[in-house]
Structures are given as C-alpha cells and as structure tokens.
Coordinates of C-alpha atoms and ligand atoms in Angstrom, one line a residue:
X106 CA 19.2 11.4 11.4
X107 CA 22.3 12.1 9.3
X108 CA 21.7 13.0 5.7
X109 CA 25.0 12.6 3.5
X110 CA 24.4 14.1 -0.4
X111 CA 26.4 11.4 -3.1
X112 CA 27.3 13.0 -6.2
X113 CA 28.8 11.5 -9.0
X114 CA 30.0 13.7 -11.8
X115 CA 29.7 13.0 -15.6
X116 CA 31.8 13.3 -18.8
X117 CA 28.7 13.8 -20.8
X118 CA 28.5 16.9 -22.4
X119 CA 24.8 18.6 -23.3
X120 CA 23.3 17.6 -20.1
X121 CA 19.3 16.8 -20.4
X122 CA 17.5 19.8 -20.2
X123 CA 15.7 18.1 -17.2
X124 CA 17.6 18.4 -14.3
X125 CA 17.9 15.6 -11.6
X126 CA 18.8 14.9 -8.3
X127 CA 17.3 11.5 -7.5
X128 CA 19.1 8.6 -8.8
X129 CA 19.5 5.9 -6.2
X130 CA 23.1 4.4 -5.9
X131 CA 20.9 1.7 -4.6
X132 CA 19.7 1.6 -8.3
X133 CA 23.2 0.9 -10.0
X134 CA 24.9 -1.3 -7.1
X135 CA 22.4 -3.7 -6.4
X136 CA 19.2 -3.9 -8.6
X137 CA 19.0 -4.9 -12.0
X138 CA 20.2 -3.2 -15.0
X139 CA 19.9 -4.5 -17.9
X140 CA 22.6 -1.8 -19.8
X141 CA 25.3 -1.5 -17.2
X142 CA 27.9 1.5 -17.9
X143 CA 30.9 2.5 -16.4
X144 CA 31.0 4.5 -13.0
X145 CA 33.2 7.2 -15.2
X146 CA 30.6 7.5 -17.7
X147 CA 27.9 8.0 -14.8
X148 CA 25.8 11.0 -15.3
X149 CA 25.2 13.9 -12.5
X150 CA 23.9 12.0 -9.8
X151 CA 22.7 13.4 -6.1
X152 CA 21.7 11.3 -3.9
X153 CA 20.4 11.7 -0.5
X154 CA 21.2 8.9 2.2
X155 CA 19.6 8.8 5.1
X156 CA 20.2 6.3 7.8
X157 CA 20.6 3.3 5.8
X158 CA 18.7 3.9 2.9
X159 CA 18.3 6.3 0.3
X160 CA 15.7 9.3 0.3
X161 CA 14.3 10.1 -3.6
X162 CA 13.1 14.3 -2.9
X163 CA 11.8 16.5 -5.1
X164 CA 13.6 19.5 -5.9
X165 CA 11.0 21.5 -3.9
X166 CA 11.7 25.5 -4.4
X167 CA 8.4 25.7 -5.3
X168 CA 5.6 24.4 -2.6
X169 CA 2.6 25.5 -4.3
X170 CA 0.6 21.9 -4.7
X171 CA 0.3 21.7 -8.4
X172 CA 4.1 22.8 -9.3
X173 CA 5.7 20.7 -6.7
X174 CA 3.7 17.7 -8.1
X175 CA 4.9 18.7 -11.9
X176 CA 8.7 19.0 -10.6
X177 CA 8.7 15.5 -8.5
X178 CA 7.6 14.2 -12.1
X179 CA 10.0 15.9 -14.4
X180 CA 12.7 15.2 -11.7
X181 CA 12.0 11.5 -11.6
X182 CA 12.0 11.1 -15.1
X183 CA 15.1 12.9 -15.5
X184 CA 16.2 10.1 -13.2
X185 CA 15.6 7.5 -15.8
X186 CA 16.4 9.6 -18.9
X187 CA 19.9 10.6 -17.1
X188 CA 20.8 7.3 -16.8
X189 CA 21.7 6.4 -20.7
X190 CA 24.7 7.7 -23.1
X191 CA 23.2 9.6 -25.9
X192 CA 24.4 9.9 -29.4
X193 CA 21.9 11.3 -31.2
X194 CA 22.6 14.3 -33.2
X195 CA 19.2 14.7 -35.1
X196 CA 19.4 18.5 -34.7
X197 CA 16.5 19.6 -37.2
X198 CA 14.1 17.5 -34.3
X199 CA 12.5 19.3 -31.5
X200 CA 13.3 16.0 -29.9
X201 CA 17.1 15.8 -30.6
X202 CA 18.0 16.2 -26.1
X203 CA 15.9 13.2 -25.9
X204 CA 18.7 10.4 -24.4
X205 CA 18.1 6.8 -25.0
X206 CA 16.7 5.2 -21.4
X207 CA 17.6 2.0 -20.0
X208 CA 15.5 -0.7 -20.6
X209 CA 13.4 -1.8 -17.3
X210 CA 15.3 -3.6 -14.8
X211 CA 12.8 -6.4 -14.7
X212 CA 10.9 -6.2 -17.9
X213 CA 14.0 -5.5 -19.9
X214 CA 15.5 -8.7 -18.8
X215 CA 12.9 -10.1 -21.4
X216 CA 13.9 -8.0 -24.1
X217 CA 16.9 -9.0 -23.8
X218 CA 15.5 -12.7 -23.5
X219 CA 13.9 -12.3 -26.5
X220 CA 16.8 -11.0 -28.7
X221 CA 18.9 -14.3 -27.3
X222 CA 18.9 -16.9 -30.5
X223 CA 20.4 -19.9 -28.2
X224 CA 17.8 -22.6 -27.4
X225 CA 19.2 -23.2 -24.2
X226 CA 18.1 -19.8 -23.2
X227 CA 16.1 -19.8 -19.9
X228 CA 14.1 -16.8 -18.4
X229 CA 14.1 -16.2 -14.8
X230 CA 14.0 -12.3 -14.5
X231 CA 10.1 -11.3 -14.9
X232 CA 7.8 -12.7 -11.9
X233 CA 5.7 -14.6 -14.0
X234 CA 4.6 -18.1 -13.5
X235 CA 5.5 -21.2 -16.1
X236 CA 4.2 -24.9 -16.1
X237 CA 6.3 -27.5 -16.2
X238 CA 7.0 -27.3 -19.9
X239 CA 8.2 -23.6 -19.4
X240 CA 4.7 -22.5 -20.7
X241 CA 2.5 -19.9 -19.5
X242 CA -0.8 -21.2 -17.6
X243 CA -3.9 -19.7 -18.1
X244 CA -5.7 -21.2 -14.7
X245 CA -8.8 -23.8 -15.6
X246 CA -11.3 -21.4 -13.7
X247 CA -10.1 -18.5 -15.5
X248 CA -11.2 -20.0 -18.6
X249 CA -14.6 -21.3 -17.2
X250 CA -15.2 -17.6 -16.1
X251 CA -14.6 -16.6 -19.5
X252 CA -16.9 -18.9 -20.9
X253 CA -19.6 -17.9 -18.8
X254 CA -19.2 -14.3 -20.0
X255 CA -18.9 -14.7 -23.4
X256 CA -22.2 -16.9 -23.3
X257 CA -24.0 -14.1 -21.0
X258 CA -25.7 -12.1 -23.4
X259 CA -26.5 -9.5 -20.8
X260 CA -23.3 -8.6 -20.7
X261 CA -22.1 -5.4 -22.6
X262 CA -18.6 -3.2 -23.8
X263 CA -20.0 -0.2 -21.7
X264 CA -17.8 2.0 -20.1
X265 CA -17.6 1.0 -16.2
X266 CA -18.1 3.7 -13.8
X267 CA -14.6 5.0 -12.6
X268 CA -14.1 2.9 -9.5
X269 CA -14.8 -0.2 -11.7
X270 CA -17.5 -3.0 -11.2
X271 CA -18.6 -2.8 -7.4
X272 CA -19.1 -6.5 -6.9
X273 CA -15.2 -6.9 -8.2
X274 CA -14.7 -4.0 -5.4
X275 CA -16.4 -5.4 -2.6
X276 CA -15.3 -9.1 -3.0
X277 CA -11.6 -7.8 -3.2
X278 CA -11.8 -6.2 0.2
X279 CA -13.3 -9.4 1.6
X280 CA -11.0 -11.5 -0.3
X281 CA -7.7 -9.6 1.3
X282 CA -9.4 -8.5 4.8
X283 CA -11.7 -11.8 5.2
X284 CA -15.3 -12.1 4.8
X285 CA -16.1 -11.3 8.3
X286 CA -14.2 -8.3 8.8
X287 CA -15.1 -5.8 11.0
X288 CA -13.9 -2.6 9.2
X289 CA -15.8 -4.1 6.1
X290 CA -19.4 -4.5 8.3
X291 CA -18.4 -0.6 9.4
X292 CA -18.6 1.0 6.0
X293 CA -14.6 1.9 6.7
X294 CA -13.4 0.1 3.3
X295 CA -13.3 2.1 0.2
X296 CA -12.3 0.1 -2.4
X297 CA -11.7 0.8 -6.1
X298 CA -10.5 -1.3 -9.1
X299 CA -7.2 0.0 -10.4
X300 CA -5.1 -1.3 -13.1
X301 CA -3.6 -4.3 -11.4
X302 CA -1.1 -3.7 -8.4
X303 CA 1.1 -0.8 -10.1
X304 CA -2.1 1.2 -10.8
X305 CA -3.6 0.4 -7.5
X306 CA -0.2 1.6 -6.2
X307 CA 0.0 4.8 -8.5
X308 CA -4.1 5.8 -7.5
X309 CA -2.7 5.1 -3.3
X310 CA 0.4 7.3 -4.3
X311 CA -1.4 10.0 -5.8
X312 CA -4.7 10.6 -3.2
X313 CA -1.9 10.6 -0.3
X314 CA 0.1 13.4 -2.1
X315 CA -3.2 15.4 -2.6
X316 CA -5.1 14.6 0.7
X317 CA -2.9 13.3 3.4
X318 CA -2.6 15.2 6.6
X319 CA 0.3 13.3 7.7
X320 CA 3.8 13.2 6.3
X321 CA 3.9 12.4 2.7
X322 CA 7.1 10.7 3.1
X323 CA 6.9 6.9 2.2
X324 CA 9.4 4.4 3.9
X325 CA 9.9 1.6 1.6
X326 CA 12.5 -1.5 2.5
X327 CA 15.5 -2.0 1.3
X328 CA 15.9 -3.5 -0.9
X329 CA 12.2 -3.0 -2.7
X330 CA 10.9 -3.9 -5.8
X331 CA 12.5 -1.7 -8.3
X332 CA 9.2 0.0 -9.3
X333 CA 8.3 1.5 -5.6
X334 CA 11.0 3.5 -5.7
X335 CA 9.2 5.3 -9.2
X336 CA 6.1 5.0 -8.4
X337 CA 5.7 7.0 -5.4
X338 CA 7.9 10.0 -6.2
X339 CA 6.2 10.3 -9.6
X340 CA 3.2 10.1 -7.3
X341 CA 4.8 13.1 -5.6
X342 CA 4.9 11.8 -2.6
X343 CA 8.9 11.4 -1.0
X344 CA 10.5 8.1 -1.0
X345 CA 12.7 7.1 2.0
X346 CA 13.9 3.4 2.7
X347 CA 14.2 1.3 6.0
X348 CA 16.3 -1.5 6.8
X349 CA 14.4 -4.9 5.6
X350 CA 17.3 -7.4 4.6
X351 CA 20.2 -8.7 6.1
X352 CA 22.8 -10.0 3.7
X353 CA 25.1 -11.5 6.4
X354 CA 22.4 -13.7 7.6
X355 CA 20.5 -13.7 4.4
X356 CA 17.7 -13.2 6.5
X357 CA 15.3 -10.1 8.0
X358 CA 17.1 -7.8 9.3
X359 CA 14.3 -7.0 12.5
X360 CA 16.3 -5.0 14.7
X361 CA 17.6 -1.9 11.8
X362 CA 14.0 -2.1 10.4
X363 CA 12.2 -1.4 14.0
X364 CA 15.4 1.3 14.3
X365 CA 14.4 2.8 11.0
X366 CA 10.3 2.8 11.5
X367 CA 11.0 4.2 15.4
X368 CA 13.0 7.6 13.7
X369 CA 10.4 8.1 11.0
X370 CA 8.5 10.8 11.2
X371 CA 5.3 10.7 13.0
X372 CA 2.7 10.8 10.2
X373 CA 4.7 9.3 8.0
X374 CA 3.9 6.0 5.5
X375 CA 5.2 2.7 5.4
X376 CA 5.1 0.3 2.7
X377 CA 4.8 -3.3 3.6
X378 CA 5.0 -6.0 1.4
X379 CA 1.8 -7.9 2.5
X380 CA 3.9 -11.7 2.1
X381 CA 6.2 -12.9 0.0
X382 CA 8.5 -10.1 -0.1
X383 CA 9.7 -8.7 -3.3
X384 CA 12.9 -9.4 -3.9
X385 CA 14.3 -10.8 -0.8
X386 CA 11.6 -13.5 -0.3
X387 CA 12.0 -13.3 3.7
X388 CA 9.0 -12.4 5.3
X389 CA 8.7 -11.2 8.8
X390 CA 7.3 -14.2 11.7
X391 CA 4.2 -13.8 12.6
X392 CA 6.2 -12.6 16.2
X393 CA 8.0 -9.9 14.3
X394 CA 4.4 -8.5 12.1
X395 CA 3.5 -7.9 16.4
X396 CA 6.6 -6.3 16.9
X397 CA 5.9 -3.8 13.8
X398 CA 2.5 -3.4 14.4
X399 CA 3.3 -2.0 17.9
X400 CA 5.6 0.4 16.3
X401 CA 3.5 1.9 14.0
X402 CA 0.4 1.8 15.5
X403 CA 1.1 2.7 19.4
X404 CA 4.7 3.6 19.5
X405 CA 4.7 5.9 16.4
X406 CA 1.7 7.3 14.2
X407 CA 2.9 5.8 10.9
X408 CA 0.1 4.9 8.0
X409 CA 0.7 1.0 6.9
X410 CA 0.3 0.9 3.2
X411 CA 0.3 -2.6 1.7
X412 CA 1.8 -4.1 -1.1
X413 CA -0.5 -7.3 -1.6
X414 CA 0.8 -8.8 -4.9
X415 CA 1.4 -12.5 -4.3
X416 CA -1.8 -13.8 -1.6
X417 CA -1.7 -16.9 -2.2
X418 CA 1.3 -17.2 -3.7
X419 CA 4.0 -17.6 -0.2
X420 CA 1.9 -20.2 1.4
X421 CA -0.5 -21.8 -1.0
X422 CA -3.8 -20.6 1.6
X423 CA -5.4 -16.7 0.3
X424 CA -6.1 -16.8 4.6
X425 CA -2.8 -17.4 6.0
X426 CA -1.3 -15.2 3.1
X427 CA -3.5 -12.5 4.4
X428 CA -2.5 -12.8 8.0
X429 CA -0.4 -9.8 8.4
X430 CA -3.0 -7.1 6.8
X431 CA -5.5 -8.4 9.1
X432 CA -3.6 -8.0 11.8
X433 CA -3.1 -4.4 10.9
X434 CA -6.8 -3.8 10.1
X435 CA -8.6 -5.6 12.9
X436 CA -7.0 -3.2 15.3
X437 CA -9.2 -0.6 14.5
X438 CA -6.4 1.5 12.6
X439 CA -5.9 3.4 9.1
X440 CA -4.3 1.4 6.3
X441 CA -4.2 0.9 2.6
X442 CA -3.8 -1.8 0.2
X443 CA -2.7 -2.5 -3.2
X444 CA -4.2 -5.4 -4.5
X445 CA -2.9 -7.4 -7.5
X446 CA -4.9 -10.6 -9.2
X447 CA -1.6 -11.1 -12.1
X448 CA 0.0 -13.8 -10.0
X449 CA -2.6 -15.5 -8.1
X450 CA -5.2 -15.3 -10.9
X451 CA -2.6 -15.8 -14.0
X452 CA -4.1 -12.8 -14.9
X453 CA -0.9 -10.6 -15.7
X454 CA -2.3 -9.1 -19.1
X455 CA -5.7 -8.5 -17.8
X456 CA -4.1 -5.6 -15.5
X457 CA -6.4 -5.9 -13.1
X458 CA -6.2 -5.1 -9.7
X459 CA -8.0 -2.8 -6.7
X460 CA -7.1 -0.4 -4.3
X461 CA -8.5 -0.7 -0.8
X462 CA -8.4 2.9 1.9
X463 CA -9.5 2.0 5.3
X464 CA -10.3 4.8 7.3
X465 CA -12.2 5.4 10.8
X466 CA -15.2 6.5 10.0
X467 CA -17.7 5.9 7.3
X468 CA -18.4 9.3 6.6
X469 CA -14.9 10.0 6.0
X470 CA -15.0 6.9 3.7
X471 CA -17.7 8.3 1.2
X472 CA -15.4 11.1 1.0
X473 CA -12.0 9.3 0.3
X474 CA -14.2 7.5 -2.0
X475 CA -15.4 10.7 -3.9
X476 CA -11.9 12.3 -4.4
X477 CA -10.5 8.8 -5.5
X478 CA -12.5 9.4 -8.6
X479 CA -11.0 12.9 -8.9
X480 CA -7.4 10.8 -9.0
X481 CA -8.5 8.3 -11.2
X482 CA -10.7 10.0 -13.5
X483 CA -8.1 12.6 -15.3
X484 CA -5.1 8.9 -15.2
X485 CA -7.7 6.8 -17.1
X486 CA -11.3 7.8 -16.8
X487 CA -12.5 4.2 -15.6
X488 CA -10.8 1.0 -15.5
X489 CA -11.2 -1.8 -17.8
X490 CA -14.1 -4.7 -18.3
X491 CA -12.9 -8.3 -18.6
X492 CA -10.2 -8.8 -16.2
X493 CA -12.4 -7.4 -13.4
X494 CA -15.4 -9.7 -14.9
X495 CA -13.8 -12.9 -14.7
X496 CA -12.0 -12.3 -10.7
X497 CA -15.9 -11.1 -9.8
X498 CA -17.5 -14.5 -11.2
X499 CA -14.7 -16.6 -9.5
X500 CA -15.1 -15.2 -6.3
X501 CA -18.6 -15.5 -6.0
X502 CA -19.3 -18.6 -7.7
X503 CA -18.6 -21.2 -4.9
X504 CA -17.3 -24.0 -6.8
X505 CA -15.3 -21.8 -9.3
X506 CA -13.6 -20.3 -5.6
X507 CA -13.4 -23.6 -4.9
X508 CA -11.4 -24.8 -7.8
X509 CA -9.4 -21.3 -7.8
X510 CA -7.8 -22.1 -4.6
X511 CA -6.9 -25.8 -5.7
X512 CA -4.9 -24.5 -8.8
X513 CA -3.3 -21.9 -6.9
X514 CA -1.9 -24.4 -4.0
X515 CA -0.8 -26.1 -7.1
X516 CA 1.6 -22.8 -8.2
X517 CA 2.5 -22.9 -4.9
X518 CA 3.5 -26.1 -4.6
X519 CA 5.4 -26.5 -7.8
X520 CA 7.5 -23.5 -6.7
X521 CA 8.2 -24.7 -3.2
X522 CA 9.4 -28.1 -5.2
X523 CA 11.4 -26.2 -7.1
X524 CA 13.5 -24.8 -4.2
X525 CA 13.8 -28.7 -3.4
X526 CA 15.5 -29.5 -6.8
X527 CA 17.5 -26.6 -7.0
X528 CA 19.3 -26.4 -3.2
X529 CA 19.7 -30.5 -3.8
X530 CA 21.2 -30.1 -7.3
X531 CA 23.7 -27.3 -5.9
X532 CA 24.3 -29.5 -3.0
X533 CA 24.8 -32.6 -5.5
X534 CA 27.9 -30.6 -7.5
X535 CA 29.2 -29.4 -3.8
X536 CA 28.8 -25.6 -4.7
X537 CA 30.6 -23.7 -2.8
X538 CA 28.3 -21.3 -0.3
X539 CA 25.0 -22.3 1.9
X540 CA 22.4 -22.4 0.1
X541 CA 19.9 -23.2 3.0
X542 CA 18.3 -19.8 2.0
X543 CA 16.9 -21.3 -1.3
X544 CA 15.0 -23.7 1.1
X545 CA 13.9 -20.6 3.4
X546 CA 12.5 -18.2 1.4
X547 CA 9.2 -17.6 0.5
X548 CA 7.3 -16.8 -2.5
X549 CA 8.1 -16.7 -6.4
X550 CA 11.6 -15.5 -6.0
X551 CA 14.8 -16.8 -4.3
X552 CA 17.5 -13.5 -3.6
X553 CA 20.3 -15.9 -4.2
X554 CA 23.0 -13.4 -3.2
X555 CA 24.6 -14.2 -6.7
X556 CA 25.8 -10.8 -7.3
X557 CA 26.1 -8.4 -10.4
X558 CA 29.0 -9.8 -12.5
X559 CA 28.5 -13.2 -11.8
X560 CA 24.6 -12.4 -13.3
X561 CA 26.4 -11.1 -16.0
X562 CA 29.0 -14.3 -16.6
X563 CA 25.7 -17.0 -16.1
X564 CA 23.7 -14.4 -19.0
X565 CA 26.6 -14.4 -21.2
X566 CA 27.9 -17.7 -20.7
X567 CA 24.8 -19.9 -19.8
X568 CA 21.8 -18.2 -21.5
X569 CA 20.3 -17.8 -17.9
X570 CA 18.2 -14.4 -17.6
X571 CA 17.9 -13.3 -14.6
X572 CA 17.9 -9.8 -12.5
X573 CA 21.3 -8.2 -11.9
X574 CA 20.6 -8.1 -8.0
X575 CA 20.9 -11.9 -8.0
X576 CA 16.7 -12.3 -7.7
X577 CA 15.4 -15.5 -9.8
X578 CA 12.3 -16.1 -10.7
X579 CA 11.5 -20.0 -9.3
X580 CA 8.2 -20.5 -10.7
X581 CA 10.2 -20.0 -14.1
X582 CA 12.4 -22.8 -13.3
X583 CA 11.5 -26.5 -14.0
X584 CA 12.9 -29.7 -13.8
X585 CA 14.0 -29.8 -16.9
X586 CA 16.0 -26.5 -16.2
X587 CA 17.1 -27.1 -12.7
X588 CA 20.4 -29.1 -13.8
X589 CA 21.1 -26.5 -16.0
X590 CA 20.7 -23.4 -13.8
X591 CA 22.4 -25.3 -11.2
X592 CA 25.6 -25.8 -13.5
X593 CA 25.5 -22.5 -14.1
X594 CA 25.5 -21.1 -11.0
X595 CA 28.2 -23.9 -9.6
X596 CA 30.4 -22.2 -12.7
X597 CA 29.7 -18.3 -11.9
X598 CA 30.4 -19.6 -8.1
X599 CA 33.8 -21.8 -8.9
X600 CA 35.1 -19.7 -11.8
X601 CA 34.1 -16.2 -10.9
X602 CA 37.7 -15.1 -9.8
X603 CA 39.7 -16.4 -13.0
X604 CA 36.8 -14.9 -15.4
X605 CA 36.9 -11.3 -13.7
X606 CA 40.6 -11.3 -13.9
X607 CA 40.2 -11.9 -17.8
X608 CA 37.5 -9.8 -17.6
X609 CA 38.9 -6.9 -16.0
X610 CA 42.6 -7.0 -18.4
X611 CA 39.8 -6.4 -20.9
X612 CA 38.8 -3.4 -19.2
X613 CA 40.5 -0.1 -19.8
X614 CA 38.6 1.2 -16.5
X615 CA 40.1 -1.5 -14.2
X616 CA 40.2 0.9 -11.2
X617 CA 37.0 2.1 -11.7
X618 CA 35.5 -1.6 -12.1
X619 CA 37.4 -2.9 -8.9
X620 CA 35.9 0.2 -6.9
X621 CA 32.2 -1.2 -8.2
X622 CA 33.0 -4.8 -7.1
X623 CA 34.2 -4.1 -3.6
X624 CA 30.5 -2.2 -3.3
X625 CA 28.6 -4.8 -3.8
X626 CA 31.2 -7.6 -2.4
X627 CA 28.4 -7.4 0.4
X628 CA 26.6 -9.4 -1.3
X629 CA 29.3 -12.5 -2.5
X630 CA 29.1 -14.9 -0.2
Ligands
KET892 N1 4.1 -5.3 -6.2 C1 5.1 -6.1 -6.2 C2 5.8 -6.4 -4.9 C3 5.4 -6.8 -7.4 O1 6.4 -7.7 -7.3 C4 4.8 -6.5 -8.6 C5 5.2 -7.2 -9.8 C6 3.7 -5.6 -8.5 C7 3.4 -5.0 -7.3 C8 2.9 -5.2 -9.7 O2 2.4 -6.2 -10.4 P1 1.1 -5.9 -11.4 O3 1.4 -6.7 -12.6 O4 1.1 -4.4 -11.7 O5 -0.1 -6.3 -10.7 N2 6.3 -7.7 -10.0 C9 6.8 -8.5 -11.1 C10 6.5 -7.9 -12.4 C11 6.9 -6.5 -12.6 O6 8.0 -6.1 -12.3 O7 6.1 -5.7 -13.2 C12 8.3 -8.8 -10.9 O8 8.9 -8.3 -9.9 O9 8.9 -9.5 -11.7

C-alpha cells in the first residue's frame, strides 16, 4: 500500500500555535465549503493518501493512551482552525492566535440561507425533511406521544441513569436488528441512548480507541458524510477511506471498495452506511452487501460499524431498511451501530439516538456495557429525557407503531416523487447530461454531480443552497420549487463555460483557479 504525503504551503504568517497535519484534500476539492479560499492562500496542509483515499493520523510521538488521545484532538481541531484567514490583532487577549473557522460544510449552508434576503431563496443543503409548503413536519404520532407524557403525571425531570431509559434501549435494538433476533434473545446487544446519531457515533469512536484489541483504524467511504471524517479522529481513533462511489458511472463502485476492504488491516473497522448512503445515495444490492459480508467476516477480520441514520427513510419499510445490518448480525459476528431517530422520527432537535455493541458472549457484554458508562459519563453524565420518552411510547404502543410507519412511507414517498418531478422537469428543458441517476438513487439526497463552481453560480445567481459537492437535499424540494431548481440547474449546466470565463478574468489567481477546476472536472459530467 503506497502512502504519498500532500503538502500545501501557506502565505500566512503567525501560524496557529496548534500544529496540524490532517486536512483532507478530499475536504476542499469535493465536499462542501461554505467559505471557499484560494489554493495560494491554503494554509500548511499534510495529507496522507493511501490507496484511493485519504488517511487522517495523529501525530503519534507520544503512544502513552491518554497523550495520544489529547494530540489526535488538538491535531484535528487544528485541522478546522487552520483552515480560515485570520486578521485579528487583539493583542492584549489571551485569545488573540484564535483564527476564525469555517462555517460547517452542511450546517453552514443554513447560515448562509438564513443571511439570504431574496424570497426566492430555497434550502437544499441540511438533510432535513419539509412538507409540501416547505415547512417542517412534526409527525402526528410524535405529537400524540407527547400528549400522553405531558398528561402522565408519573412522569418526572429526574436525571436518567447514564445509558438512558432501558425500554428506549431495548426497543432500539429490536427496532434496527428485528424483534426476533437471535443476538438480542443471547444477551450479546448492549445498547445505550446517545445523543442522536453523532453522539452514538462519538460514544462507538471513543470505547474502540480505549478498548479495542484490533486495529483502531476506521475505513470510511469515499466520499462520507463530512462529519465521519471528525468524528472518529477526535475519537482518537485513525481515519482511512475506501473506494465507495464511482463518478463515471455515477454508480457504486464494487470492485475498488472490495480492493480497498481486502488490504485493510486485519482488525481493522469499517463504517457502513446502514441504507441510504450519505452523500452519494447509491446503496450496495442486496448481491453486493453478500459480497462485503464475505470479505469482512471470512476473508478478512474487519469490525462492521454501522451508520443507521435514515431506516426507513431509502425504502419507506423500517425492515427492508434494516436488511443489511441483519445480515451482518445474524451471522453470529461482532458489530456496532449508530442509531439515529432525527430523520425517521422528525425528531432532529430532540438529539436523540442509541448506540448498539454486539459482541459474542454475554459476559463480555455486561462488561462493554460497564465501561460504556466510563465513555459516556465524563462527555455528558447521562443523556437527556424527552426525545428518548416519546420514540419509547411509539414503539411500544401498537397503534402509535402503527401510525409511525404510515407517516414515514409518506416522507418516503414524497421524496421518491420528487425525483419524478425533478429528472422530468430537467428532461422537459432538454438539460444537457443524464440524469437517470436522480431516478436511481436512494434516500433524502440526490449526488447530482453538479460540481463546486456551478454550486456556487446556482447560490449566487438562483438563491438555491445547497452543498458544494453537488449533494441536494430532495425532501427539501417541492413542487412548487422543482421548476425553479430545475431552471437553475439547466442555467449552471448551459451557461457554466461563459460564466467561469467572466468569472476567472475576474480572478487575479486565474492559474491557480484553472488548477482547482481540472481537480474536480471528475466530477462535470
Ligand atoms: N450519519 C449520517 C450518515 C448522517 O447523514 C447524519 C446527519 C448523521 C449521522 C447524524 O445525524 P444526527 O442528527 O446526529 O442524528 N446528516 C445530516 C445533518 C447533519 O449534517 O448533521 C446531513 O447530512 O445533512
């Protein structure tokens, strides 16, 4: 496996006091951005490739436990500091190095949403589901939950113990890994509440880097959502990347991610995105899941850890969305889960989530169970009461379950009709390009393959926000919006090569800028 180091050098002067060597090039050429800068005003930036991906380590000189966890933190926040032009001069303040950070690739996009006065404005960057009227939905069964435990004077504001409210716990696990499973009737699931997916994520991160006896290297596809590739190395635990999407075919690409999986390290994690993957929306066949399993489970030793943030969402069924992590448990293996109820519950305030570790035995589970609480207890102490409340008395209230899965076909569905309205609108104004793919994929978000200054020219020009790797959100989109995302895109498509030429005779950095675009020209149809 070849490792090639990228560095970039900076004209910034008074470097941060934290120094880094982890910023993804993956980072500035294809994900989002909100603040995009000039390659020469790029600060120091090392990066490790490996294979086809990039690897995020932690400058490890020092290997005792609890330093090597503090330098993978400072390191990766470095990353995020680095990444901004400071001008402060506020000398007299201890604080004066501090640089100005980005915004959030994903959230930012709302930010800078927000700040946008034009009432034609449209937001399509946060995964975040809208009615029709471009509303957000709080589910009918959310609010009959909520009614219940308001009314249930039994209930209290007592601090929950620090793996949350055990029915919420044990009815997760069945909801992801089915009522009857066999691990469950074992004793093998441990299962906490965590703070939606990202703290579910951030408690999986940090257990593996304290107690793993494999690798704790994490292999997570490229291209990821954004926040992976933070979370884990701020978990102290070092983030590598495998081969996940094709941009030629726009499709998976099967044969570089078994490649990539086959030299890991034996020992070593995977994430999977459990369906509905995150930003690509091109899931695997159920064929292809086989053709992974085999690899990690008898080919290699790998540790599957998944990413289960939209069940329900891909096919409209919480069973067929939970095919894949079946699959993976019912064969008598190891595996973790991250388990978010934003999406499929509406319940993206509520942050509230769980963490399942299946293990062989169910000694070993009490165990894992024990020092989970050790993880969890100095983040947060104990996670909070409502959100947890109202999943628990949905999914054990038969009708209320019943009703649940109704409303969430019904996100489902809108968003699949979406994809219909938007690939026959584009069709309609004979946009250049196939856009078959908007038909194909599955889940909330369709990778469109628009790419970063074509974003930028649909933002500026057409009040469309969006992610500057091309992702849109569809269940953000409605009818009403369609023609008008459409246009834009038909624009940004049709116009693109007259408005960078203007563009770039604006540009003082015109080489600079041309080297960028022929980067990312992988992804330009
Ligand atoms: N995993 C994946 C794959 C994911 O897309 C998200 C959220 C999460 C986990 C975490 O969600 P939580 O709210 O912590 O349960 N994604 C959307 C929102 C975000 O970026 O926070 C998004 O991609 O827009």
């Amino acid at each position: 496996m070849s490792i090639s180091t990228v560095a970039l050098s900076t004209k910034l002067s008074g470097a941060s006091l934290l120094e880094t060597s982890l910023l993804p090039k993956q980072n500035f050429s294809r994900s989002s951005r909100v603040a995009s800068f000039p390659a020469a005003s790029r600060p120091n930036v090392g990066v490790q490739v490996r294979n086809n991906g990039v690897s995020f380590t932690p400058a490890q000189s020092d290997s005792s436990p609890g330093k090597l966890h503090r330098r993978t933190r400072m390191s990766a926040v470095a990353k995020e500091s680095d990444a901004s032009v400071s001008t402060t001069t506020d000398s007299g303040s201890s604080f004066a190095h501090v640089q100005q950070a980005p915004e959030d690739p994903i959230l930012g996009i709302t930010v800078a949403y927000n700040k946008d006065p034009s009432p034609a404005k449209v937001n399509l960057g946060v995964g975040a589901y809208r009615t029709e009227e471009g509303k957000p939905l709080v589910l009918n069964v959310v609010r009959k939950a909520e009614q219940q435990i308001v009314a249930d004077k039994s209930r209290n504001k007592e601090y929950l113990g620090i793996t949350g409210i055990p029915s919420f716990n044990k009815l997760s696990a069945q909801l992801i890994l089915g009522s009857d499973s066999p691990a469950i009737a074992e004793k093998r699931v441990v299962t906490v509440q965590g703070l939606s997916g990202t703290g579910s994520l951030r408690v999986g991160g940090e257990f593996l880097a304290r107690h793993y006896g494999g690798q704790k290297i994490i292999y997570v596809p490229s291209p990821t959502w954004g926040n992976h590739l933070k979370i884990f190395p701020l978990s102290g635990v070092e983030t590598r990347t495998y081969r996940y999407f094709d941009p030629k075919t726009k499709g998976l690409d099967y044969e570089g991610m078994i490649e990539d999986l086959r030299n890991a390290p034996n020992g070593a994690v995977v994430l999977l995105h459990a369906c509905a993957h995150n930003p690509t929306g091109v899931d695997p066949s159920q064929e292809q899941w086989e053709g992974i399993r085999r690899v990690i489970r008898e080919e290699k030793q790998l540790l599957p850890f998944f990413d289960s943030a939209y069940q329900g969402f891909a096919s409209g069924s919480l069973d067929t969305d939970a095919w894949a992590v079946r699959q993976f448990v019912n064969d008598g293996g190891e595996a973790f889960i991250a388990q978010s109820y934003a999406k499929n519950m509406g319940l993206y305030g509520e942050r509230v989530g769980a963490l399942s570790v299946i293990v062989k035995g169910a000694e070993v589970a009490t165990r894992v169970e024990s020092q989970l609480k050790l993880v969890i207890r100095p983040m947060y102490s104990n996670p909070p009461t409502h959100g947890a409340a109202i999943v628990s008395v949905i999914l054990s209230d038969k009708d209320l379950f019943e009703e649940w899965k109704v409303e969430l076909k019904d996100m489902a569905d809108r968003i699949i009709s979406m994809r219909h309205q938007l690939f026959d609108a584009l069709k309609e104004r004979k946009t250049p390009g196939n856009w078959e793919h908007i038909l194909n994929q599955i889940g909330m978000f369709t990778f469109t393959g628009l790419n970063k200054q074509q974003v930028e020219y649909m933002t500026r020009e057409h009040h469309i926000y969006m992610t500057l790797d091309g992702r849109i959100s569809m269940a953000g989109l409605s009818s009403r919006t369609v023609p008008q995302l459409a246009d834009a895109i038909h624009s940004a498509v049709v116009n693109f090569s007259s408005y960078m030429l203007k563009w770039f005779a604006r540009s003082s950095k015109i080489e600079s800028k041309l080297a960028n675009t022929e980067n990312e020209s992988h992804y330009q149809r």
